[in-house]
mmCIF file of C-alpha atoms and ligand atoms in Angstrom:
data_model
loop_
_atom_site.group_PDB
_atom_site.id
_atom_site.type_symbol
_atom_site.label_atom_id
_atom_site.label_comp_id
_atom_site.label_asym_id
_atom_site.label_seq_id
_atom_site.Cartn_x
_atom_site.Cartn_y
_atom_site.Cartn_z
ATOM 1 C CA MET A 115 277.873 127.366 93.331
ATOM 2 C CA ILE A 116 281.085 128.802 91.960
ATOM 3 C CA ASP A 117 282.429 131.752 93.894
ATOM 4 C CA THR A 118 285.859 131.942 92.297
ATOM 5 C CA THR A 119 285.057 133.698 89.037
ATOM 6 C CA LEU A 120 286.284 137.223 88.330
ATOM 7 C CA ASP A 121 283.686 139.886 89.037
ATOM 8 C CA TRP A 122 283.807 142.232 86.058
ATOM 9 C CA GLN A 123 281.736 145.275 86.900
ATOM 10 C CA GLU A 124 283.234 146.569 90.088
ATOM 11 C CA ARG A 125 286.847 145.854 89.551
ATOM 12 C CA TYR A 126 287.871 146.399 85.959
ATOM 13 C CA ALA A 127 285.653 148.913 84.192
ATOM 14 C CA LEU A 128 287.325 152.117 82.973
ATOM 15 C CA GLY A 129 284.205 153.586 81.366
ATOM 16 C CA ILE A 130 285.690 153.551 77.841
ATOM 17 C CA PRO A 131 283.437 151.166 75.879
ATOM 18 C CA ALA A 132 285.975 149.793 73.361
ATOM 19 C CA VAL A 133 288.556 149.195 76.094
ATOM 20 C CA ASP A 134 286.072 147.741 78.566
ATOM 21 C CA ASP A 135 284.711 145.467 75.858
ATOM 22 C CA ALA A 136 288.185 144.093 75.081
ATOM 23 C CA HIS A 137 288.878 143.468 78.779
ATOM 24 C CA LEU A 138 285.421 141.971 79.317
ATOM 25 C CA LYS A 139 286.089 139.398 76.586
ATOM 26 C CA LEU A 140 289.284 138.300 78.348
ATOM 27 C CA ILE A 141 287.573 138.123 81.723
ATOM 28 C CA ARG A 142 284.736 136.047 80.228
ATOM 29 C CA MET A 143 287.213 133.592 78.719
ATOM 30 C CA ILE A 144 288.963 133.241 82.075
ATOM 31 C CA ASN A 145 285.665 132.701 83.881
ATOM 32 C CA HIS A 146 284.704 130.069 81.331
ATOM 33 C CA LEU A 147 287.981 128.266 82.034
ATOM 34 C CA VAL A 148 287.414 128.425 85.798
ATOM 35 C CA ILE A 149 283.952 126.884 85.360
ATOM 36 C CA CYS A 150 285.448 124.127 83.174
ATOM 37 C CA ILE A 151 288.048 123.313 85.840
ATOM 38 C CA VAL A 152 285.487 123.281 88.639
ATOM 39 C CA GLU A 153 283.147 121.075 86.602
ATOM 40 C CA GLY A 154 285.949 118.630 85.826
ATOM 41 C CA THR A 155 286.032 119.194 82.066
ATOM 42 C CA ASP A 156 288.512 116.987 80.226
ATOM 43 C CA ARG A 157 292.165 117.898 80.118
ATOM 44 C CA ALA A 158 292.363 118.555 76.370
ATOM 45 C CA SER A 159 289.545 121.112 76.552
ATOM 46 C CA ILE A 160 291.137 122.869 79.507
ATOM 47 C CA SER A 161 294.501 123.018 77.713
ATOM 48 C CA ALA A 162 292.754 124.396 74.630
ATOM 49 C CA SER A 163 290.950 126.976 76.752
ATOM 50 C CA LEU A 164 294.237 128.066 78.347
ATOM 51 C CA GLY A 165 295.757 128.358 74.878
ATOM 52 C CA ASP A 166 292.827 130.503 73.729
ATOM 53 C CA ILE A 167 293.249 132.809 76.724
ATOM 54 C CA LEU A 168 296.973 133.158 76.070
ATOM 55 C CA SER A 169 296.387 133.997 72.379
ATOM 56 C CA ALA A 170 293.596 136.477 73.065
ATOM 57 C CA THR A 171 295.605 138.143 75.822
ATOM 58 C CA SER A 172 298.716 138.349 73.617
ATOM 59 C CA ALA A 173 296.658 139.877 70.802
ATOM 60 C CA HIS A 174 295.127 142.456 73.157
ATOM 61 C CA PHE A 175 298.556 143.387 74.533
ATOM 62 C CA ALA A 176 300.084 143.586 71.042
ATOM 63 C CA LEU A 177 297.374 146.044 70.038
ATOM 64 C CA GLU A 178 297.963 148.229 73.084
ATOM 65 C CA GLU A 179 301.703 148.104 72.517
ATOM 66 C CA LYS A 180 301.233 149.197 68.906
ATOM 67 C CA ILE A 181 299.082 152.119 70.071
ATOM 68 C CA MET A 182 301.833 153.057 72.531
ATOM 69 C CA ARG A 183 304.610 152.837 69.935
ATOM 70 C CA ASP A 184 302.607 154.765 67.351
ATOM 71 C CA SER A 185 301.948 157.561 69.817
ATOM 72 C CA HIS A 186 305.479 157.531 71.334
ATOM 73 C CA TYR A 187 303.919 156.860 74.712
ATOM 74 C CA ASP A 188 306.304 157.803 77.505
ATOM 75 C CA ARG A 189 305.714 154.727 79.685
ATOM 76 C CA TYR A 190 305.842 152.126 76.933
ATOM 77 C CA PHE A 191 308.537 149.979 78.551
ATOM 78 C CA GLU A 192 306.950 149.850 82.007
ATOM 79 C CA HIS A 193 303.549 149.036 80.526
ATOM 80 C CA LYS A 194 304.935 146.358 78.208
ATOM 81 C CA ALA A 195 306.970 144.815 81.048
ATOM 82 C CA ASP A 196 303.751 144.338 83.012
ATOM 83 C CA HIS A 197 302.116 142.687 79.977
ATOM 84 C CA ASP A 198 305.125 140.373 79.646
ATOM 85 C CA ARG A 199 304.901 139.487 83.328
ATOM 86 C CA LEU A 200 301.320 138.232 82.944
ATOM 87 C CA LEU A 201 302.103 136.347 79.723
ATOM 88 C CA ASP A 202 304.986 134.604 81.535
ATOM 89 C CA GLN A 203 302.651 133.652 84.370
ATOM 90 C CA LEU A 204 300.071 132.299 81.919
ATOM 91 C CA ARG A 205 302.745 130.286 80.090
ATOM 92 C CA ASP A 206 304.010 128.886 83.396
ATOM 93 C CA MET A 207 300.463 127.824 84.292
ATOM 94 C CA MET A 208 300.043 126.184 80.880
ATOM 95 C CA ASP A 209 303.365 124.357 81.198
ATOM 96 C CA ASP A 210 302.522 123.221 84.701
ATOM 97 C CA TYR A 211 299.134 121.998 83.548
ATOM 98 C CA GLY A 212 300.714 120.226 80.561
ATOM 99 C CA VAL A 213 303.221 118.417 82.790
ATOM 100 C CA HIS A 214 301.253 117.797 85.989
ATOM 101 C CA GLY A 215 297.631 118.239 84.918
ATOM 102 C CA ARG A 216 297.268 120.611 87.821
ATOM 103 C CA LEU A 217 295.477 123.938 87.763
ATOM 104 C CA GLU A 218 294.009 125.320 90.937
ATOM 105 C CA PRO A 219 291.048 127.603 90.120
ATOM 106 C CA ALA A 220 291.426 129.672 93.284
ATOM 107 C CA GLN A 221 295.095 130.320 92.514
ATOM 108 C CA LEU A 222 294.356 131.086 88.866
ATOM 109 C CA VAL A 223 291.690 133.585 89.853
ATOM 110 C CA ARG A 224 293.859 135.164 92.551
ATOM 111 C CA VAL A 225 296.769 135.736 90.159
ATOM 112 C CA LEU A 226 294.567 137.075 87.361
ATOM 113 C CA ASP A 227 292.378 139.189 89.616
ATOM 114 C CA GLU A 228 295.409 140.869 91.181
ATOM 115 C CA TRP A 229 296.977 141.431 87.810
ATOM 116 C CA PHE A 230 293.879 142.771 86.038
ATOM 117 C CA SER A 231 292.839 144.972 88.957
ATOM 118 C CA GLU A 232 296.262 146.563 89.211
ATOM 119 C CA HIS A 233 297.094 146.736 85.543
ATOM 120 C CA ILE A 234 293.806 148.107 84.257
ATOM 121 C CA ARG A 235 293.459 150.698 86.972
ATOM 122 C CA SER A 236 297.043 151.910 86.650
ATOM 123 C CA HIS A 237 298.706 151.244 83.286
ATOM 124 C CA ASP A 238 295.637 150.961 81.044
ATOM 125 C CA ALA A 239 293.776 153.819 82.736
ATOM 126 C CA ARG A 240 296.740 156.150 82.215
ATOM 127 C CA LEU A 241 297.317 155.057 78.623
ATOM 128 C CA HIS A 242 293.708 155.482 77.589
ATOM 129 C CA ARG A 243 293.411 158.799 79.396
ATOM 130 C CA LEU A 244 296.366 160.223 77.472
ATOM 131 C CA VAL A 245 296.139 158.486 74.104
ATOM 132 C CA GLU A 246 293.087 158.399 71.891
ATOM 133 C CA LEU A 247 292.173 154.999 70.465
ATOM 134 C CA PRO A 248 292.609 154.759 66.690
ATOM 135 C CA GLY A 249 289.260 155.308 64.993
ATOM 136 C CA SER A 250 287.493 156.443 68.168
ATOM 137 C CA PRO A 251 286.514 159.846 69.426
ATOM 138 C CA ALA A 252 288.354 160.931 72.572
ATOM 139 C CA ALA A 253 286.848 159.307 75.658
HETATM 140 FE FE1 FE2 B 546 294.317 146.334 78.376
HETATM 141 FE FE1 FE2 B 547 297.844 147.114 79.174
#
């Protein structure tokens, strides 16, 4: 039984479907990676999975940052700095895994859970409360 996956419902939902859906996809990818590590999946697949998470996360952040720039959002730099912090952590984990083949699921989950819990409930909640998503009615 795996008890180290990220629990979506309670911790990350903002109640805005398009935003929750984007975050849910990232959380699912991370949980898939955790299961692969725990099950002893081969190293190439785990590296590929980490790469997929980094790309999907970067793409999600780039979209949010575009929304912030387009709307002249007042806390753009603070929000982007927090995105960059997580991307740096993910890159460090990838590098460490590439060099040492080491990735501790409990540590991965702890880092990501702390980051997602804090970031979504503070930065993303504020952004999406103040700025309407392109193509969506106000939440
Ligand atoms: Fe987000
Ligand atoms: Fe964000």
